[in-house]
PDB file of C-alpha atoms in Angstrom:
ATOM      1  CA  MET A   1      -9.647  24.297  29.054  1.00 70.00           C
ATOM      2  CA  ASN A   2      -9.103  22.972  25.470  1.00 80.00           C
ATOM      3  CA  TYR A   3      -5.491  22.813  24.879  1.00 84.00           C
ATOM      4  CA  THR A   4      -3.937  20.444  22.207  1.00 89.00           C
ATOM      5  CA  LEU A   5      -1.224  17.998  22.224  1.00 87.00           C
ATOM      6  CA  ASN A   6       0.728  20.198  19.692  1.00 89.00           C
ATOM      7  CA  GLN A   7       0.627  23.065  22.147  1.00 91.00           C
ATOM      8  CA  LEU A   8       1.704  20.787  24.894  1.00 90.00           C
ATOM      9  CA  ARG A   9       4.645  19.725  22.574  1.00 89.00           C
ATOM     10  CA  ILE A  10       5.437  23.421  21.836  1.00 92.00           C
ATOM     11  CA  PHE A  11       5.306  24.487  25.304  1.00 91.00           C
ATOM     12  CA  LEU A  12       7.677  21.489  26.448  1.00 89.00           C
ATOM     13  CA  LYS A  13      10.208  22.590  23.690  1.00 90.00           C
ATOM     14  CA  ILE A  14      10.246  26.007  24.902  1.00 92.00           C
ATOM     15  CA  VAL A  15      10.757  24.944  28.284  1.00 90.00           C
ATOM     16  CA  GLU A  16      13.578  22.495  27.473  1.00 87.00           C
ATOM     17  CA  LYS A  17      15.396  25.491  25.251  1.00 88.00           C
ATOM     18  CA  GLN A  18      14.436  28.331  27.430  1.00 89.00           C
ATOM     19  CA  SER A  19      13.844  30.412  24.157  1.00 90.00           C
ATOM     20  CA  ILE A  20      11.044  30.730  21.467  1.00 90.00           C
ATOM     21  CA  THR A  21      13.716  31.094  18.856  1.00 89.00           C
ATOM     22  CA  LYS A  22      15.566  27.955  19.666  1.00 88.00           C
ATOM     23  CA  ALA A  23      12.298  26.024  20.008  1.00 89.00           C
ATOM     24  CA  SER A  24      10.948  27.094  16.764  1.00 89.00           C
ATOM     25  CA  GLU A  25      14.329  26.026  15.106  1.00 86.00           C
ATOM     26  CA  GLU A  26      14.132  22.466  16.443  1.00 81.00           C
ATOM     27  CA  LEU A  27      10.526  22.257  15.618  1.00 87.00           C
ATOM     28  CA  HIS A  28      10.966  23.623  12.038  1.00 86.00           C
ATOM     29  CA  LEU A  29       8.217  26.268  12.706  1.00 88.00           C
ATOM     30  CA  THR A  30       8.517  30.190  12.293  1.00 91.00           C
ATOM     31  CA  GLN A  31       8.969  31.920  15.313  1.00 89.00           C
ATOM     32  CA  PRO A  32       5.587  33.812  15.114  1.00 90.00           C
ATOM     33  CA  ALA A  33       3.783  30.434  14.864  1.00 91.00           C
ATOM     34  CA  VAL A  34       5.296  29.442  18.045  1.00 91.00           C
ATOM     35  CA  SER A  35       4.866  32.538  19.694  1.00 90.00           C
ATOM     36  CA  ILE A  36       1.029  32.351  18.939  1.00 91.00           C
ATOM     37  CA  GLN A  37       0.811  28.825  20.142  1.00 91.00           C
ATOM     38  CA  LEU A  38       2.451  29.599  23.421  1.00 91.00           C
ATOM     39  CA  LYS A  39       0.063  32.608  23.891  1.00 91.00           C
ATOM     40  CA  ASN A  40      -2.979  30.460  22.910  1.00 91.00           C
ATOM     41  CA  PHE A  41      -1.804  27.927  25.474  1.00 91.00           C
ATOM     42  CA  GLN A  42      -1.117  30.645  28.112  1.00 92.00           C
ATOM     43  CA  ASN A  43      -4.579  32.278  27.747  1.00 91.00           C
ATOM     44  CA  GLN A  44      -5.978  28.930  29.260  1.00 91.00           C
ATOM     45  CA  PHE A  45      -4.372  29.694  32.634  1.00 92.00           C
ATOM     46  CA  PRO A  46      -4.799  32.431  34.968  1.00 91.00           C
ATOM     47  CA  ILE A  47      -1.290  32.103  36.257  1.00 92.00           C
ATOM     48  CA  PRO A  48       1.699  33.003  34.039  1.00 92.00           C
ATOM     49  CA  LEU A  49       3.605  30.050  32.634  1.00 92.00           C
ATOM     50  CA  THR A  50       6.550  32.210  31.403  1.00 91.00           C
ATOM     51  CA  GLU A  51       8.102  35.834  31.898  1.00 91.00           C
ATOM     52  CA  VAL A  52      10.381  37.791  30.105  1.00 86.00           C
ATOM     53  CA  VAL A  53      13.102  39.652  31.841  1.00 85.00           C
ATOM     54  CA  GLY A  54      15.233  41.958  29.655  1.00 82.00           C
ATOM     55  CA  ARG A  55      15.196  39.936  26.514  1.00 82.00           C
ATOM     56  CA  GLN A  56      15.626  36.512  28.352  1.00 87.00           C
ATOM     57  CA  LEU A  57      12.571  33.940  28.808  1.00 89.00           C
ATOM     58  CA  PHE A  58      12.213  32.553  32.108  1.00 91.00           C
ATOM     59  CA  VAL A  59       9.759  29.570  32.929  1.00 90.00           C
ATOM     60  CA  THR A  60       7.896  30.360  36.143  1.00 92.00           C
ATOM     61  CA  ASP A  61       7.443  27.610  38.947  1.00 92.00           C
ATOM     62  CA  PHE A  62       3.814  27.029  37.872  1.00 93.00           C
ATOM     63  CA  GLY A  63       5.098  26.460  34.173  1.00 91.00           C
ATOM     64  CA  GLN A  64       7.633  24.095  35.234  1.00 92.00           C
ATOM     65  CA  GLU A  65       4.800  22.277  37.014  1.00 92.00           C
ATOM     66  CA  ILE A  66       2.718  22.373  33.777  1.00 92.00           C
ATOM     67  CA  ALA A  67       5.815  21.349  31.859  1.00 91.00           C
ATOM     68  CA  GLU A  68       6.195  18.198  33.836  1.00 90.00           C
ATOM     69  CA  ALA A  69       2.399  17.302  33.388  1.00 90.00           C
ATOM     70  CA  ALA A  70       2.934  17.694  29.731  1.00 89.00           C
ATOM     71  CA  ARG A  71       6.017  15.671  29.665  1.00 85.00           C
ATOM     72  CA  ARG A  72       3.858  12.694  31.428  1.00 87.00           C
ATOM     73  CA  ILE A  73       0.863  13.104  29.043  1.00 88.00           C
ATOM     74  CA  LEU A  74       3.021  13.088  25.994  1.00 83.00           C
ATOM     75  CA  LYS A  75       4.710   9.971  27.191  1.00 81.00           C
ATOM     76  CA  GLU A  76       1.360   8.290  27.551  1.00 80.00           C
ATOM     77  CA  VAL A  77       0.387   9.363  24.281  1.00 79.00           C
ATOM     78  CA  ASP A  78       3.473   7.892  22.547  1.00 76.00           C
ATOM     79  CA  GLY A  79       2.920   4.715  24.627  1.00 76.00           C
ATOM     80  CA  ILE A  80      -0.652   4.423  23.012  1.00 76.00           C
ATOM     81  CA  ASN A  81       0.908   4.853  19.650  1.00 73.00           C
ATOM     82  CA  TYR A  82       3.762   2.365  20.062  1.00 69.00           C
ATOM     83  CA  LYS A  83       0.928  -0.217  21.384  1.00 74.00           C
ATOM     84  CA  LEU A  84      -1.143   0.496  18.356  1.00 71.00           C
ATOM     85  CA  LEU A  85       2.038  -0.164  16.003  1.00 65.00           C
ATOM     86  CA  ALA A  86       3.024  -3.293  17.920  1.00 67.00           C
ATOM     87  CA  TYR A  87      -0.722  -4.694  17.685  1.00 64.00           C
ATOM     88  CA  GLN A  88      -0.220  -4.194  13.891  1.00 67.00           C
ATOM     89  CA  GLY A  89       2.990  -6.242  14.177  1.00 68.00           C
ATOM     90  CA  GLU A  90       5.328  -3.373  13.620  1.00 73.00           C
ATOM     91  CA  LEU A  91       8.279  -2.810  15.837  1.00 79.00           C
ATOM     92  CA  ALA A  92       7.709   0.482  17.728  1.00 78.00           C
ATOM     93  CA  GLY A  93       9.233   2.270  20.744  1.00 84.00           C
ATOM     94  CA  ARG A  94      11.726   4.810  21.541  1.00 86.00           C
ATOM     95  CA  LEU A  95      15.419   4.248  21.247  1.00 93.00           C
ATOM     96  CA  LYS A  96      17.805   6.549  23.413  1.00 93.00           C
ATOM     97  CA  ILE A  97      21.356   6.636  22.661  1.00 95.00           C
ATOM     98  CA  SER A  98      24.090   8.810  24.086  1.00 94.00           C
ATOM     99  CA  VAL A  99      27.088   9.472  21.851  1.00 94.00           C
ATOM    100  CA  VAL A 100      30.542  10.976  22.669  1.00 90.00           C
ATOM    101  CA  SER A 101      30.853  14.029  20.250  1.00 87.00           C
ATOM    102  CA  THR A 102      33.363  12.553  17.529  1.00 89.00           C
ATOM    103  CA  GLY A 103      30.788   9.608  17.575  1.00 91.00           C
ATOM    104  CA  LYS A 104      28.574  11.985  15.507  1.00 92.00           C
ATOM    105  CA  TYR A 105      30.636  11.017  12.473  1.00 92.00           C
ATOM    106  CA  VAL A 106      30.024   7.344  13.149  1.00 94.00           C
ATOM    107  CA  MET A 107      26.609   6.191  14.794  1.00 95.00           C
ATOM    108  CA  PRO A 108      24.251   7.775  12.290  1.00 95.00           C
ATOM    109  CA  TYR A 109      25.680   5.327   9.597  1.00 96.00           C
ATOM    110  CA  PHE A 110      25.104   2.433  11.802  1.00 96.00           C
ATOM    111  CA  LEU A 111      21.435   3.425  12.643  1.00 96.00           C
ATOM    112  CA  SER A 112      20.128   4.558   9.152  1.00 95.00           C
ATOM    113  CA  ASN A 113      18.975   1.219   7.902  1.00 95.00           C
ATOM    114  CA  PHE A 114      17.612   0.183  10.927  1.00 94.00           C
ATOM    115  CA  MET A 115      15.580   3.558  11.135  1.00 94.00           C
ATOM    116  CA  ARG A 116      14.361   3.230   7.369  1.00 93.00           C
ATOM    117  CA  GLU A 117      13.184  -0.389   8.102  1.00 91.00           C
ATOM    118  CA  ASN A 118      11.316   0.402  11.198  1.00 90.00           C
ATOM    119  CA  PRO A 119       9.256   3.583  10.886  1.00 87.00           C
ATOM    120  CA  GLY A 120       7.525   2.952  14.244  1.00 86.00           C
ATOM    121  CA  VAL A 121      10.848   3.566  16.126  1.00 89.00           C
ATOM    122  CA  ASP A 122      11.518   7.089  17.448  1.00 88.00           C
ATOM    123  CA  LEU A 123      15.171   7.970  18.005  1.00 92.00           C
ATOM    124  CA  VAL A 124      16.660  10.270  20.649  1.00 89.00           C
ATOM    125  CA  MET A 125      20.373  10.867  20.233  1.00 91.00           C
ATOM    126  CA  ASP A 126      22.193  12.941  22.524  1.00 90.00           C
ATOM    127  CA  VAL A 127      25.657  14.193  21.155  1.00 88.00           C
ATOM    128  CA  THR A 128      27.758  15.320  24.207  1.00 85.00           C
ATOM    129  CA  ASN A 129      31.392  14.833  25.917  1.00 83.00           C
ATOM    130  CA  LYS A 130      32.335  11.703  27.474  1.00 85.00           C
ATOM    131  CA  SER A 131      31.641  12.765  31.092  1.00 86.00           C
ATOM    132  CA  ARG A 132      27.927  13.467  30.237  1.00 87.00           C
ATOM    133  CA  VAL A 133      27.769  10.139  28.307  1.00 91.00           C
ATOM    134  CA  VAL A 134      29.131   8.234  31.392  1.00 91.00           C
ATOM    135  CA  GLU A 135      26.655  10.214  33.691  1.00 91.00           C
ATOM    136  CA  SER A 136      23.789   9.160  31.267  1.00 92.00           C
ATOM    137  CA  LEU A 137      24.723   5.458  31.595  1.00 91.00           C
ATOM    138  CA  GLU A 138      25.172   5.447  35.370  1.00 91.00           C
ATOM    139  CA  GLU A 139      21.622   7.206  35.858  1.00 91.00           C
ATOM    140  CA  ASN A 140      19.996   4.582  33.344  1.00 91.00           C
ATOM    141  CA  GLN A 141      18.735   7.652  31.281  1.00 90.00           C
ATOM    142  CA  VAL A 142      19.681   5.890  27.872  1.00 94.00           C
ATOM    143  CA  ASP A 143      19.623   2.315  26.148  1.00 93.00           C
ATOM    144  CA  PHE A 144      23.011   2.505  24.802  1.00 96.00           C
ATOM    145  CA  ALA A 145      26.125   4.808  24.628  1.00 95.00           C
ATOM    146  CA  LEU A 146      28.564   4.974  21.938  1.00 95.00           C
ATOM    147  CA  VAL A 147      32.215   5.601  23.380  1.00 93.00           C
ATOM    148  CA  SER A 148      35.901   4.773  22.453  1.00 90.00           C
ATOM    149  CA  VAL A 149      37.162   4.562  26.023  1.00 85.00           C
ATOM    150  CA  LEU A 150      35.289   2.251  28.366  1.00 87.00           C
ATOM    151  CA  PRO A 151      34.402   3.678  31.788  1.00 86.00           C
ATOM    152  CA  GLN A 152      36.309   1.081  34.024  1.00 85.00           C
ATOM    153  CA  HIS A 153      33.880   1.659  36.887  1.00 89.00           C
ATOM    154  CA  LEU A 154      30.880   0.598  35.186  1.00 90.00           C
ATOM    155  CA  ASN A 155      29.831  -3.222  34.595  1.00 92.00           C
ATOM    156  CA  LEU A 156      28.926  -2.948  30.876  1.00 94.00           C
ATOM    157  CA  ASN A 157      28.148  -5.263  27.805  1.00 95.00           C
ATOM    158  CA  LYS A 158      29.287  -4.147  24.418  1.00 95.00           C
ATOM    159  CA  VAL A 159      29.300  -4.478  20.760  1.00 96.00           C
ATOM    160  CA  GLY A 160      32.552  -3.334  18.898  1.00 95.00           C
ATOM    161  CA  LEU A 161      31.564  -1.332  15.767  1.00 95.00           C
ATOM    162  CA  MET A 162      34.725  -0.065  14.155  1.00 95.00           C
ATOM    163  CA  LYS A 163      38.344   1.042  14.702  1.00 93.00           C
ATOM    164  CA  ASN A 164      38.892   4.767  16.053  1.00 93.00           C
ATOM    165  CA  ILE A 165      42.115   5.871  14.489  1.00 93.00           C
ATOM    166  CA  LEU A 166      43.758   9.273  15.859  1.00 93.00           C
ATOM    167  CA  HIS A 167      46.514  11.003  13.995  1.00 92.00           C
ATOM    168  CA  LEU A 168      48.608  14.171  14.769  1.00 91.00           C
ATOM    169  CA  VAL A 169      47.209  16.676  12.263  1.00 92.00           C
ATOM    170  CA  GLY A 170      48.072  20.233  11.542  1.00 91.00           C
ATOM    171  CA  ASN A 171      47.779  22.724   8.679  1.00 91.00           C
ATOM    172  CA  PRO A 172      50.593  22.282   6.136  1.00 89.00           C
ATOM    173  CA  LYS A 173      50.984  25.766   5.726  1.00 87.00           C
ATOM    174  CA  TYR A 174      52.128  26.415   9.250  1.00 82.00           C
ATOM    175  CA  PHE A 175      53.303  23.018  10.562  1.00 79.00           C
ATOM    176  CA  ASN A 176      54.638  20.785   7.457  1.00 68.00           C
ATOM    177  CA  LYS A 177      56.826  18.995  10.172  1.00 64.00           C
ATOM    178  CA  VAL A 178      56.774  18.866  13.798  1.00 65.00           C
ATOM    179  CA  LYS A 179      60.023  18.285  16.035  1.00 61.00           C
ATOM    180  CA  LEU A 180      59.442  16.078  19.100  1.00 58.00           C
ATOM    181  CA  GLY A 181      62.628  16.363  21.310  1.00 56.00           C
ATOM    182  CA  LYS A 182      63.215  13.690  24.232  1.00 53.00           C
ATOM    183  CA  SER A 183      61.082  15.570  26.486  1.00 53.00           C
ATOM    184  CA  SER A 184      58.704  18.252  24.790  1.00 57.00           C
ATOM    185  CA  PHE A 185      57.220  19.426  21.527  1.00 65.00           C
ATOM    186  CA  SER A 186      59.137  22.348  20.275  1.00 60.00           C
ATOM    187  CA  LYS A 187      58.067  25.550  21.620  1.00 65.00           C
ATOM    188  CA  ASP A 188      56.554  26.962  18.251  1.00 69.00           C
ATOM    189  CA  THR A 189      54.406  23.803  18.062  1.00 78.00           C
ATOM    190  CA  PRO A 190      51.277  24.376  20.427  1.00 85.00           C
ATOM    191  CA  LEU A 191      49.244  21.452  20.979  1.00 88.00           C
ATOM    192  CA  ILE A 192      45.377  21.989  20.819  1.00 92.00           C
ATOM    193  CA  PHE A 193      43.438  19.866  23.510  1.00 92.00           C
ATOM    194  CA  ARG A 194      39.787  19.051  24.088  1.00 89.00           C
ATOM    195  CA  GLU A 195      38.210  19.737  27.532  1.00 86.00           C
ATOM    196  CA  LYS A 196      38.804  17.546  30.329  1.00 84.00           C
ATOM    197  CA  GLY A 197      36.492  14.493  30.260  1.00 78.00           C
ATOM    198  CA  SER A 198      36.541  14.161  26.524  1.00 83.00           C
ATOM    199  CA  ALA A 199      37.781  10.675  25.297  1.00 82.00           C
ATOM    200  CA  THR A 200      39.981  12.340  22.505  1.00 86.00           C
ATOM    201  CA  ARG A 201      41.772  14.440  25.132  1.00 88.00           C
ATOM    202  CA  ALA A 202      42.355  11.089  27.214  1.00 86.00           C
ATOM    203  CA  ALA A 203      43.847   9.362  24.256  1.00 86.00           C
ATOM    204  CA  MET A 204      46.027  12.202  23.437  1.00 87.00           C
ATOM    205  CA  GLU A 205      47.108  12.463  27.174  1.00 88.00           C
ATOM    206  CA  THR A 206      47.803   8.446  27.241  1.00 87.00           C
ATOM    207  CA  TYR A 207      50.056   8.940  24.334  1.00 85.00           C
ATOM    208  CA  LEU A 208      52.059  11.866  25.842  1.00 85.00           C
ATOM    209  CA  THR A 209      52.415  10.222  29.014  1.00 85.00           C
ATOM    210  CA  LYS A 210      53.683   6.898  27.343  1.00 84.00           C
ATOM    211  CA  LYS A 211      56.296   9.083  25.547  1.00 79.00           C
ATOM    212  CA  ASN A 212      57.004  11.031  28.561  1.00 80.00           C
ATOM    213  CA  VAL A 213      56.532  14.241  26.749  1.00 78.00           C
ATOM    214  CA  THR A 214      55.581  17.496  28.253  1.00 77.00           C
ATOM    215  CA  VAL A 215      53.824  20.391  26.212  1.00 78.00           C
ATOM    216  CA  SER A 216      55.462  23.716  26.213  1.00 75.00           C
ATOM    217  CA  LYS A 217      52.427  25.531  24.981  1.00 79.00           C
ATOM    218  CA  LYS A 218      48.753  24.158  25.286  1.00 85.00           C
ATOM    219  CA  ILE A 219      45.318  25.417  23.979  1.00 90.00           C
ATOM    220  CA  GLU A 220      42.050  23.897  25.197  1.00 91.00           C
ATOM    221  CA  LEU A 221      38.734  24.080  23.358  1.00 91.00           C
ATOM    222  CA  THR A 222      35.353  22.385  24.364  1.00 83.00           C
ATOM    223  CA  SER A 223      34.425  20.717  21.033  1.00 85.00           C
ATOM    224  CA  ASN A 224      35.993  18.726  18.349  1.00 86.00           C
ATOM    225  CA  GLU A 225      34.794  21.074  15.679  1.00 89.00           C
ATOM    226  CA  ALA A 226      36.394  24.043  17.520  1.00 92.00           C
ATOM    227  CA  VAL A 227      39.694  22.165  17.665  1.00 93.00           C
ATOM    228  CA  LYS A 228      39.509  21.314  14.052  1.00 94.00           C
ATOM    229  CA  GLN A 229      38.874  24.907  12.941  1.00 94.00           C
ATOM    230  CA  ALA A 230      41.782  25.988  15.438  1.00 93.00           C
ATOM    231  CA  VAL A 231      44.224  23.658  13.572  1.00 93.00           C
ATOM    232  CA  ILE A 232      42.993  24.743  10.270  1.00 94.00           C
ATOM    233  CA  ALA A 233      43.549  28.531  11.218  1.00 94.00           C
ATOM    234  CA  GLY A 234      47.015  27.315  12.251  1.00 90.00           C
ATOM    235  CA  LEU A 235      46.720  27.900  16.074  1.00 90.00           C
ATOM    236  CA  GLY A 236      48.524  24.594  16.602  1.00 88.00           C
ATOM    237  CA  CYS A 237      48.344  20.781  16.233  1.00 90.00           C
ATOM    238  CA  SER A 238      46.140  18.287  17.671  1.00 92.00           C
ATOM    239  CA  ILE A 239      45.800  14.449  17.981  1.00 92.00           C
ATOM    240  CA  MET A 240      42.543  13.991  16.339  1.00 92.00           C
ATOM    241  CA  PRO A 241      40.009  11.033  15.299  1.00 93.00           C
ATOM    242  CA  LEU A 242      40.612  10.432  11.433  1.00 93.00           C
ATOM    243  CA  ILE A 243      36.817  10.092  11.292  1.00 91.00           C
ATOM    244  CA  GLY A 244      36.239  13.675  11.857  1.00 91.00           C
ATOM    245  CA  VAL A 245      38.801  15.232   9.350  1.00 93.00           C
ATOM    246  CA  ASN A 246      38.379  13.400   6.154  1.00 91.00           C
ATOM    247  CA  ASN A 247      37.208  16.183   3.988  1.00 91.00           C
ATOM    248  CA  GLU A 248      39.963  18.569   5.353  1.00 94.00           C
ATOM    249  CA  LEU A 249      42.476  16.054   4.492  1.00 92.00           C
ATOM    250  CA  LYS A 250      41.237  15.666   0.962  1.00 92.00           C
ATOM    251  CA  LYS A 251      41.041  19.441   0.296  1.00 93.00           C
ATOM    252  CA  GLY A 252      44.363  20.175   1.880  1.00 92.00           C
ATOM    253  CA  ASP A 253      43.506  22.243   4.639  1.00 93.00           C
ATOM    254  CA  LEU A 254      44.974  19.326   7.213  1.00 93.00           C
ATOM    255  CA  LYS A 255      47.799  17.200   6.721  1.00 92.00           C
ATOM    256  CA  ILE A 256      48.783  14.028   9.003  1.00 92.00           C
ATOM    257  CA  ILE A 257      52.052  14.764  10.661  1.00 88.00           C
ATOM    258  CA  PRO A 258      53.971  11.293  10.990  1.00 85.00           C
ATOM    259  CA  LEU A 259      55.188  10.596  14.492  1.00 81.00           C
ATOM    260  CA  LYS A 260      56.622   7.560  16.258  1.00 80.00           C
ATOM    261  CA  ASP A 261      53.915   5.458  17.984  1.00 83.00           C
ATOM    262  CA  LEU A 262      51.084   7.192  16.039  1.00 87.00           C
ATOM    263  CA  PRO A 263      48.218   6.540  15.128  1.00 91.00           C
ATOM    264  CA  VAL A 264      46.486   5.639  18.501  1.00 90.00           C
ATOM    265  CA  ILE A 265      43.822   3.191  17.764  1.00 91.00           C
ATOM    266  CA  THR A 266      40.799   2.621  20.026  1.00 91.00           C
ATOM    267  CA  THR A 267      37.553   1.039  19.464  1.00 93.00           C
ATOM    268  CA  TRP A 268      33.993   2.512  19.010  1.00 95.00           C
ATOM    269  CA  ASN A 269      31.798   0.446  21.031  1.00 96.00           C
ATOM    270  CA  LEU A 270      27.969   0.599  21.699  1.00 96.00           C
ATOM    271  CA  VAL A 271      27.851  -0.098  25.448  1.00 96.00           C
ATOM    272  CA  TRP A 272      24.801  -0.937  27.894  1.00 96.00           C
ATOM    273  CA  LEU A 273      24.638  -1.721  31.645  1.00 95.00           C
ATOM    274  CA  GLN A 274      24.959  -5.354  32.223  1.00 93.00           C
ATOM    275  CA  ASN A 275      22.064  -5.518  34.553  1.00 91.00           C
ATOM    276  CA  LYS A 276      19.802  -3.290  32.262  1.00 91.00           C
ATOM    277  CA  LYS A 277      16.581  -4.958  30.830  1.00 89.00           C
ATOM    278  CA  LEU A 278      16.594  -4.101  26.977  1.00 90.00           C
ATOM    279  CA  SER A 279      13.370  -3.170  25.329  1.00 87.00           C
ATOM    280  CA  PRO A 280      12.435  -5.330  22.170  1.00 87.00           C
ATOM    281  CA  VAL A 281      13.419  -2.323  20.139  1.00 90.00           C
ATOM    282  CA  ALA A 282      16.941  -2.096  21.700  1.00 92.00           C
ATOM    283  CA  LEU A 283      17.441  -5.904  21.296  1.00 92.00           C
ATOM    284  CA  ALA A 284      16.308  -5.598  17.581  1.00 91.00           C
ATOM    285  CA  LEU A 285      19.078  -2.819  17.065  1.00 95.00           C
ATOM    286  CA  LEU A 286      21.779  -5.076  18.512  1.00 95.00           C
ATOM    287  CA  ASP A 287      20.789  -8.069  16.195  1.00 92.00           C
ATOM    288  CA  HIS A 288      20.824  -5.374  13.324  1.00 94.00           C
ATOM    289  CA  LEU A 289      24.205  -4.250  14.148  1.00 96.00           C
ATOM    290  CA  ASN A 290      25.717  -7.585  14.404  1.00 94.00           C
ATOM    291  CA  ALA A 291      24.180  -8.466  10.826  1.00 94.00           C
ATOM    292  CA  THR A 292      25.200  -5.381   9.201  1.00 95.00           C
ATOM    293  CA  LYS A 293      28.375  -3.699  10.813  1.00 95.00           C
ATOM    294  CA  GLU A 294      30.699  -5.054   8.432  1.00 95.00           C
ATOM    295  CA  LYS A 295      28.867  -3.948   5.408  1.00 95.00           C
ATOM    296  CA  VAL A 296      28.230  -0.496   6.991  1.00 95.00           C
ATOM    297  CA  ILE A 297      32.098  -0.045   7.404  1.00 95.00           C
ATOM    298  CA  LYS A 298      32.705  -1.395   3.847  1.00 94.00           C
ATOM    299  CA  ASP A 299      30.138   0.945   2.364  1.00 94.00           C
ATOM    300  CA  ASN A 300      31.055   4.123   4.437  1.00 94.00           C
ATOM    301  CA  PHE A 301      34.404   3.810   5.996  1.00 93.00           C
ATOM    302  CA  ALA A 302      36.711   1.948   3.656  1.00 90.00           C
ATOM    303  CA  TRP A 303      38.485   5.393   2.825  1.00 90.00           C
ATOM    304  CA  VAL A 304      40.107   5.182   6.209  1.00 87.00           C
ATOM    305  CA  GLN A 305      42.577   2.474   4.904  1.00 83.00           C
ATOM    306  CA  GLU A 306      43.908   5.237   2.713  1.00 82.00           C
ATOM    307  CA  TYR A 307      45.693   6.801   5.680  1.00 80.00           C
TER     308      TYR A 307
END
C-alpha cells in the first residue's frame, strides 16, 4: 500500500460529510479532484470503502474502520508537528471551542489576534445550538464553550467577554408598533422563536414569563439567520441579539420596537469545566483574552451603544 496523508485527510472529510461535494467545498478542492483521490485511495483496498445507493454516498463498515484508523494517524502526525514547533519555541497545539449559534458574531473577534500571533495553533470552532454546546462540555470534547446562559448543572470556570443585548425587532413596513396587552401580544403580531434548546429562545421565554404574557400566534425556526430573514419578510417579530442584526438595522430592514423591561441583557461567557486540565494553548488564550478583551470591544463593538 502507498496511500498518502493527503488521501487520508480527504477520505476522512468524505466520511464526516457523507458527500464528495460537501467534502470538496470544505477542503477548497474541485469535486473531480476529490473523486480522483478517493478512487486512488480505494484502489489500494480489495474491499469497498464506500458505496452509492441512488445518488447518496454511504460509507461501508470497513470504510468506517479505515476512517477511524486515519483519524488516529492524522492525530499523531499533528502531534509530531506541534512538538516540532514547541521545540522551536513556538506555541503549538489544537484549540477546540464550541459556540452557540449567535456567538459566531462575537467569538472570531476575540480570537483573530491570538491566531495571527500564534501560527502554530490550529483552531476547531463548532457553531451549534446551546444543547449541543452543553453536551460537548459535559463530554469533555472541547477546551472552551461560548454561552450567554450558564448551564446550572455543570461546575464551570468562566471569563466574561461582553454584554449580550436582546431587543424586540420587526420590519417597520409591517410592525412599526406592537401592542402588548395585559396578558398577550395582539393577535396580528406573531412572535418568531428559535428552537427549544436555544439560549435566545430561553431569554425570550424568560421575558414573557416575567411579564406573564401569553403568545397568541407562534412561529418556530431552527436558526438565528432563519429567524432574522423571517422577521425581515414580515412573518412576525422576535426578541433577537443586537449583535446579529446591526446591518439590517442600519439599512432599515429591521427596527427596534420599544417595549417595557426590554432589552434583555445577558453576558457572553467563555466557560470550561472546573476540573479540566487546560493545555498550554488554552491557558495562553485565557491570558490573551484577559489582556485584550476591552480593546476588542472598543474596536469592534462600540456601535452597540448607539442603540
